[in-house]
Amino acid sequence: TLWAFTTLGLQPSEVLLAGLTARAVEVQGDFKPQAITTTLWAACFLSIHSPDVASRLTHALEPQITALTALASLDLQQQCQLHQFFVACEVDEAMRAGIPARILALKDTMGPTCRTAFAL
């Protein structure tokens, strides 16, 4: 998974990344909030070397990501991961440029709660 690569500090090959992204599109309806926030968290770190990673993943999972607005369904860890994604979008212009506007707009509604969770 992307989480495993990120946790180990490894960058997946383009072929593997393309396969993981394609698989994410295939099973996106089955993604739970934890899978979505973990994928966004991983995309932040993988985008350091490949800025288009976050773009590809957020476009593929846009409906599921925008459905996260129900904060009651997110636990503390998921809110922290989402906060890290928001921060990465804020500081990394290349990454932010490829993220759909609807996803960037989530920071306005979810950002304060996620930031508070991160600070705990």
Short mmCIF file of N, CA and C in Angstrom, two decimals:
data_model
loop_
_atom_site.label_atom_id
_atom_site.label_comp_id
_atom_site.label_asym_id
_atom_site.label_seq_id
_atom_site.Cartn_x
_atom_site.Cartn_y
_atom_site.Cartn_z
N THR A 1 0.84 -1.19 0.00
CA THR A 1 0.00 0.00 0.00
C THR A 1 0.88 1.25 0.00
N LEU A 2 0.26 2.37 -0.32
CA LEU A 2 0.99 3.63 -0.29
C LEU A 2 1.45 3.96 1.13
N TRP A 3 0.62 3.62 2.11
CA TRP A 3 0.98 3.85 3.51
C TRP A 3 2.28 3.13 3.85
N ALA A 4 2.40 1.87 3.43
CA ALA A 4 3.59 1.08 3.74
C ALA A 4 4.84 1.70 3.11
N PHE A 5 4.74 2.11 1.86
CA PHE A 5 5.89 2.75 1.21
C PHE A 5 6.29 4.02 1.96
N THR A 6 5.31 4.82 2.32
CA THR A 6 5.58 6.07 3.01
C THR A 6 6.19 5.82 4.38
N THR A 7 5.63 4.88 5.11
CA THR A 7 6.13 4.57 6.44
C THR A 7 7.58 4.10 6.39
N LEU A 8 7.92 3.36 5.34
CA LEU A 8 9.29 2.87 5.18
C LEU A 8 10.21 3.89 4.51
N GLY A 9 9.66 5.01 4.08
CA GLY A 9 10.46 6.04 3.43
C GLY A 9 10.87 5.67 2.02
N LEU A 10 10.06 4.85 1.37
CA LEU A 10 10.37 4.39 0.01
C LEU A 10 9.45 5.06 -1.01
N GLN A 11 9.97 5.28 -2.18
CA GLN A 11 9.19 5.84 -3.28
C GLN A 11 8.85 4.69 -4.24
N PRO A 12 7.55 4.39 -4.43
CA PRO A 12 7.21 3.31 -5.37
C PRO A 12 7.56 3.69 -6.81
N SER A 13 7.79 2.69 -7.62
CA SER A 13 8.08 2.95 -9.04
C SER A 13 6.83 3.53 -9.69
N GLU A 14 7.01 4.17 -10.83
CA GLU A 14 5.88 4.74 -11.56
C GLU A 14 4.88 3.66 -11.96
N VAL A 15 5.38 2.49 -12.33
CA VAL A 15 4.50 1.38 -12.73
C VAL A 15 3.64 0.95 -11.55
N LEU A 16 4.27 0.78 -10.40
CA LEU A 16 3.53 0.38 -9.20
C LEU A 16 2.55 1.47 -8.77
N LEU A 17 2.99 2.70 -8.81
CA LEU A 17 2.12 3.82 -8.44
C LEU A 17 0.91 3.89 -9.36
N ALA A 18 1.13 3.71 -10.64
CA ALA A 18 0.01 3.71 -11.59
C ALA A 18 -0.95 2.57 -11.29
N GLY A 19 -0.41 1.41 -10.95
CA GLY A 19 -1.26 0.27 -10.60
C GLY A 19 -2.06 0.51 -9.33
N LEU A 20 -1.42 1.09 -8.31
CA LEU A 20 -2.11 1.39 -7.06
C LEU A 20 -3.20 2.44 -7.27
N THR A 21 -2.92 3.43 -8.10
CA THR A 21 -3.91 4.46 -8.39
C THR A 21 -5.09 3.86 -9.15
N ALA A 22 -4.80 3.02 -10.13
CA ALA A 22 -5.87 2.37 -10.89
C ALA A 22 -6.74 1.50 -9.97
N ARG A 23 -6.08 0.80 -9.07
CA ARG A 23 -6.82 -0.05 -8.13
C ARG A 23 -7.68 0.80 -7.19
N ALA A 24 -7.16 1.94 -6.78
CA ALA A 24 -7.93 2.84 -5.92
C ALA A 24 -9.21 3.29 -6.62
N VAL A 25 -9.11 3.56 -7.92
CA VAL A 25 -10.28 3.96 -8.69
C VAL A 25 -11.29 2.81 -8.74
N GLU A 26 -10.79 1.59 -8.93
CA GLU A 26 -11.67 0.42 -9.02
C GLU A 26 -12.45 0.18 -7.74
N VAL A 27 -11.82 0.40 -6.60
CA VAL A 27 -12.45 0.06 -5.31
C VAL A 27 -12.85 1.30 -4.51
N GLN A 28 -12.86 2.46 -5.14
CA GLN A 28 -13.10 3.70 -4.41
C GLN A 28 -14.42 3.70 -3.64
N GLY A 29 -15.41 3.02 -4.12
CA GLY A 29 -16.68 2.95 -3.41
C GLY A 29 -16.58 2.22 -2.09
N ASP A 30 -15.56 1.38 -1.95
CA ASP A 30 -15.36 0.61 -0.72
C ASP A 30 -14.47 1.33 0.29
N PHE A 31 -13.88 2.47 -0.09
CA PHE A 31 -12.97 3.19 0.80
C PHE A 31 -13.73 3.71 2.01
N LYS A 32 -13.21 3.40 3.16
CA LYS A 32 -13.72 3.94 4.42
C LYS A 32 -12.91 5.21 4.74
N PRO A 33 -13.38 6.04 5.68
CA PRO A 33 -12.63 7.26 6.00
C PRO A 33 -11.16 7.00 6.33
N GLN A 34 -10.87 5.92 7.05
CA GLN A 34 -9.47 5.64 7.39
C GLN A 34 -8.62 5.43 6.14
N ALA A 35 -9.14 4.71 5.16
CA ALA A 35 -8.39 4.47 3.93
C ALA A 35 -8.17 5.77 3.16
N ILE A 36 -9.17 6.63 3.18
CA ILE A 36 -9.05 7.90 2.46
C ILE A 36 -8.02 8.80 3.12
N THR A 37 -8.12 8.97 4.44
CA THR A 37 -7.18 9.88 5.12
C THR A 37 -5.76 9.33 5.10
N THR A 38 -5.61 8.02 5.19
CA THR A 38 -4.27 7.42 5.12
C THR A 38 -3.68 7.61 3.73
N THR A 39 -4.50 7.49 2.70
CA THR A 39 -4.04 7.69 1.32
C THR A 39 -3.62 9.14 1.11
N LEU A 40 -4.39 10.09 1.64
CA LEU A 40 -4.02 11.50 1.51
C LEU A 40 -2.73 11.79 2.26
N TRP A 41 -2.59 11.22 3.45
CA TRP A 41 -1.36 11.40 4.23
C TRP A 41 -0.16 10.87 3.45
N ALA A 42 -0.29 9.68 2.89
CA ALA A 42 0.80 9.09 2.11
C ALA A 42 1.10 9.94 0.88
N ALA A 43 0.07 10.46 0.24
CA ALA A 43 0.27 11.28 -0.96
C ALA A 43 1.11 12.52 -0.65
N CYS A 44 0.95 13.08 0.55
CA CYS A 44 1.75 14.25 0.94
C CYS A 44 3.24 13.93 0.87
N PHE A 45 3.62 12.81 1.43
CA PHE A 45 5.03 12.45 1.49
C PHE A 45 5.55 11.96 0.15
N LEU A 46 4.75 11.21 -0.57
CA LEU A 46 5.18 10.73 -1.89
C LEU A 46 5.30 11.88 -2.88
N SER A 47 4.53 12.94 -2.67
CA SER A 47 4.55 14.08 -3.57
C SER A 47 5.81 14.93 -3.43
N ILE A 48 6.58 14.69 -2.38
CA ILE A 48 7.85 15.42 -2.23
C ILE A 48 8.74 15.14 -3.43
N HIS A 49 8.76 13.89 -3.88
CA HIS A 49 9.59 13.50 -5.02
C HIS A 49 8.80 13.46 -6.33
N SER A 50 7.50 13.27 -6.22
CA SER A 50 6.64 13.19 -7.41
C SER A 50 5.37 14.00 -7.15
N PRO A 51 5.39 15.31 -7.41
CA PRO A 51 4.25 16.16 -7.09
C PRO A 51 2.92 15.72 -7.71
N ASP A 52 2.98 14.97 -8.78
CA ASP A 52 1.74 14.56 -9.43
C ASP A 52 1.03 13.41 -8.70
N VAL A 53 1.69 12.79 -7.71
CA VAL A 53 1.06 11.68 -6.98
C VAL A 53 -0.22 12.15 -6.30
N ALA A 54 -0.15 13.24 -5.57
CA ALA A 54 -1.34 13.76 -4.88
C ALA A 54 -2.42 14.14 -5.87
N SER A 55 -2.02 14.72 -6.98
CA SER A 55 -2.99 15.10 -8.00
C SER A 55 -3.73 13.87 -8.54
N ARG A 56 -2.98 12.85 -8.90
CA ARG A 56 -3.61 11.64 -9.45
C ARG A 56 -4.55 11.00 -8.44
N LEU A 57 -4.11 10.90 -7.21
CA LEU A 57 -4.94 10.25 -6.19
C LEU A 57 -6.16 11.07 -5.81
N THR A 58 -5.99 12.37 -5.67
CA THR A 58 -7.15 13.18 -5.29
C THR A 58 -8.18 13.26 -6.41
N HIS A 59 -7.73 13.28 -7.66
CA HIS A 59 -8.69 13.24 -8.76
C HIS A 59 -9.42 11.91 -8.80
N ALA A 60 -8.70 10.83 -8.55
CA ALA A 60 -9.30 9.49 -8.58
C ALA A 60 -10.31 9.30 -7.46
N LEU A 61 -10.03 9.87 -6.30
CA LEU A 61 -10.87 9.66 -5.12
C LEU A 61 -11.71 10.87 -4.73
N GLU A 62 -11.84 11.82 -5.62
CA GLU A 62 -12.52 13.08 -5.28
C GLU A 62 -13.90 12.88 -4.64
N PRO A 63 -14.77 12.02 -5.17
CA PRO A 63 -16.09 11.88 -4.51
C PRO A 63 -16.00 11.40 -3.06
N GLN A 64 -15.10 10.46 -2.80
CA GLN A 64 -14.95 9.95 -1.44
C GLN A 64 -14.30 10.98 -0.52
N ILE A 65 -13.36 11.74 -1.04
CA ILE A 65 -12.68 12.75 -0.23
C ILE A 65 -13.66 13.86 0.16
N THR A 66 -14.43 14.32 -0.80
CA THR A 66 -15.36 15.41 -0.49
C THR A 66 -16.48 14.93 0.45
N ALA A 67 -16.72 13.63 0.51
CA ALA A 67 -17.73 13.09 1.42
C ALA A 67 -17.25 13.09 2.87
N LEU A 68 -15.97 13.40 3.11
CA LEU A 68 -15.43 13.41 4.47
C LEU A 68 -15.96 14.56 5.32
N THR A 69 -16.78 15.41 4.77
CA THR A 69 -17.25 16.58 5.51
C THR A 69 -18.03 16.21 6.76
N ALA A 70 -18.44 14.96 6.89
CA ALA A 70 -19.12 14.50 8.10
C ALA A 70 -18.05 14.18 9.14
N LEU A 71 -17.54 15.19 9.82
CA LEU A 71 -16.43 15.03 10.76
C LEU A 71 -16.73 14.03 11.87
N ALA A 72 -17.97 13.82 12.17
CA ALA A 72 -18.31 12.89 13.24
C ALA A 72 -17.81 11.49 12.93
N SER A 73 -17.61 11.21 11.65
CA SER A 73 -17.17 9.87 11.27
C SER A 73 -15.65 9.72 11.28
N LEU A 74 -14.92 10.80 11.57
CA LEU A 74 -13.46 10.74 11.58
C LEU A 74 -12.94 10.69 13.01
N ASP A 75 -12.02 9.76 13.27
CA ASP A 75 -11.42 9.71 14.60
C ASP A 75 -10.24 10.67 14.66
N LEU A 76 -9.60 10.73 15.81
CA LEU A 76 -8.51 11.68 16.03
C LEU A 76 -7.36 11.49 15.04
N GLN A 77 -6.95 10.25 14.82
CA GLN A 77 -5.85 9.98 13.88
C GLN A 77 -6.21 10.42 12.47
N GLN A 78 -7.42 10.16 12.05
CA GLN A 78 -7.85 10.54 10.71
C GLN A 78 -7.88 12.06 10.56
N GLN A 79 -8.33 12.76 11.61
CA GLN A 79 -8.33 14.22 11.56
C GLN A 79 -6.90 14.75 11.49
N CYS A 80 -5.98 14.10 12.21
CA CYS A 80 -4.56 14.51 12.17
C CYS A 80 -3.98 14.29 10.77
N GLN A 81 -4.29 13.17 10.16
CA GLN A 81 -3.79 12.90 8.81
C GLN A 81 -4.35 13.91 7.82
N LEU A 82 -5.60 14.25 7.97
CA LEU A 82 -6.21 15.25 7.10
C LEU A 82 -5.58 16.62 7.31
N HIS A 83 -5.27 16.95 8.55
CA HIS A 83 -4.58 18.22 8.83
C HIS A 83 -3.23 18.25 8.11
N GLN A 84 -2.48 17.16 8.17
CA GLN A 84 -1.18 17.11 7.50
C GLN A 84 -1.34 17.28 5.99
N PHE A 85 -2.39 16.73 5.43
CA PHE A 85 -2.66 16.92 4.01
C PHE A 85 -2.94 18.40 3.72
N PHE A 86 -3.78 19.03 4.55
CA PHE A 86 -4.08 20.45 4.35
C PHE A 86 -2.82 21.30 4.43
N VAL A 87 -1.96 21.01 5.39
CA VAL A 87 -0.71 21.77 5.55
C VAL A 87 0.18 21.57 4.32
N ALA A 88 0.29 20.34 3.85
CA ALA A 88 1.11 20.07 2.67
C ALA A 88 0.59 20.85 1.46
N CYS A 89 -0.71 20.92 1.30
CA CYS A 89 -1.29 21.68 0.19
C CYS A 89 -0.98 23.17 0.33
N GLU A 90 -0.94 23.63 1.56
CA GLU A 90 -0.68 25.04 1.81
C GLU A 90 0.76 25.42 1.50
N VAL A 91 1.72 24.57 1.85
CA VAL A 91 3.13 24.93 1.70
C VAL A 91 3.77 24.46 0.39
N ASP A 92 3.15 23.53 -0.30
CA ASP A 92 3.73 22.99 -1.52
C ASP A 92 2.91 23.43 -2.73
N GLU A 93 3.40 24.46 -3.41
CA GLU A 93 2.67 25.00 -4.56
C GLU A 93 2.44 23.98 -5.66
N ALA A 94 3.46 23.17 -5.94
CA ALA A 94 3.33 22.17 -7.00
C ALA A 94 2.24 21.17 -6.67
N MET A 95 2.18 20.77 -5.42
CA MET A 95 1.15 19.82 -5.02
C MET A 95 -0.23 20.48 -5.08
N ARG A 96 -0.33 21.67 -4.50
CA ARG A 96 -1.61 22.38 -4.46
C ARG A 96 -2.17 22.61 -5.86
N ALA A 97 -1.31 22.89 -6.82
CA ALA A 97 -1.76 23.20 -8.18
C ALA A 97 -2.52 22.03 -8.82
N GLY A 98 -2.22 20.80 -8.39
CA GLY A 98 -2.87 19.66 -9.01
C GLY A 98 -4.07 19.12 -8.26
N ILE A 99 -4.42 19.73 -7.14
CA ILE A 99 -5.52 19.24 -6.31
C ILE A 99 -6.83 19.90 -6.76
N PRO A 100 -7.90 19.11 -6.93
CA PRO A 100 -9.18 19.70 -7.31
C PRO A 100 -9.65 20.76 -6.31
N ALA A 101 -10.26 21.82 -6.81
CA ALA A 101 -10.71 22.94 -5.98
C ALA A 101 -11.67 22.49 -4.89
N ARG A 102 -12.54 21.53 -5.18
CA ARG A 102 -13.49 21.05 -4.17
C ARG A 102 -12.77 20.43 -2.98
N ILE A 103 -11.64 19.81 -3.23
CA ILE A 103 -10.89 19.20 -2.13
C ILE A 103 -10.14 20.27 -1.35
N LEU A 104 -9.56 21.23 -2.06
CA LEU A 104 -8.88 22.33 -1.37
C LEU A 104 -9.87 23.11 -0.49
N ALA A 105 -11.11 23.22 -0.93
CA ALA A 105 -12.13 23.95 -0.18
C ALA A 105 -12.49 23.26 1.13
N LEU A 106 -12.19 21.98 1.25
CA LEU A 106 -12.48 21.27 2.50
C LEU A 106 -11.73 21.87 3.68
N LYS A 107 -10.59 22.48 3.39
CA LYS A 107 -9.80 23.09 4.47
C LYS A 107 -10.60 24.17 5.18
N ASP A 108 -11.44 24.88 4.44
CA ASP A 108 -12.25 25.94 5.04
C ASP A 108 -13.24 25.39 6.06
N THR A 109 -13.83 24.24 5.75
CA THR A 109 -14.84 23.68 6.65
C THR A 109 -14.26 22.72 7.68
N MET A 110 -13.25 21.95 7.30
CA MET A 110 -12.72 20.92 8.18
C MET A 110 -11.39 21.29 8.83
N GLY A 111 -10.72 22.27 8.27
CA GLY A 111 -9.38 22.63 8.73
C GLY A 111 -9.26 22.95 10.21
N PRO A 112 -10.12 23.82 10.75
CA PRO A 112 -9.98 24.17 12.16
C PRO A 112 -10.11 22.96 13.11
N THR A 113 -11.06 22.10 12.86
CA THR A 113 -11.24 20.93 13.70
C THR A 113 -10.04 19.98 13.58
N CYS A 114 -9.57 19.80 12.35
CA CYS A 114 -8.42 18.92 12.13
C CYS A 114 -7.15 19.49 12.76
N ARG A 115 -6.98 20.81 12.70
CA ARG A 115 -5.83 21.46 13.32
C ARG A 115 -5.87 21.28 14.84
N THR A 116 -7.05 21.43 15.42
CA THR A 116 -7.20 21.23 16.86
C THR A 116 -6.85 19.80 17.24
N ALA A 117 -7.32 18.84 16.46
CA ALA A 117 -7.03 17.43 16.74
C ALA A 117 -5.51 17.19 16.68
N PHE A 118 -4.86 17.80 15.72
CA PHE A 118 -3.41 17.63 15.56
C PHE A 118 -2.66 18.20 16.74
N ALA A 119 -3.15 19.28 17.31
CA ALA A 119 -2.47 19.96 18.41
C ALA A 119 -2.65 19.24 19.75
N LEU A 120 -3.58 18.30 19.81
CA LEU A 120 -3.82 17.59 21.09
C LEU A 120 -2.67 16.72 21.49
#
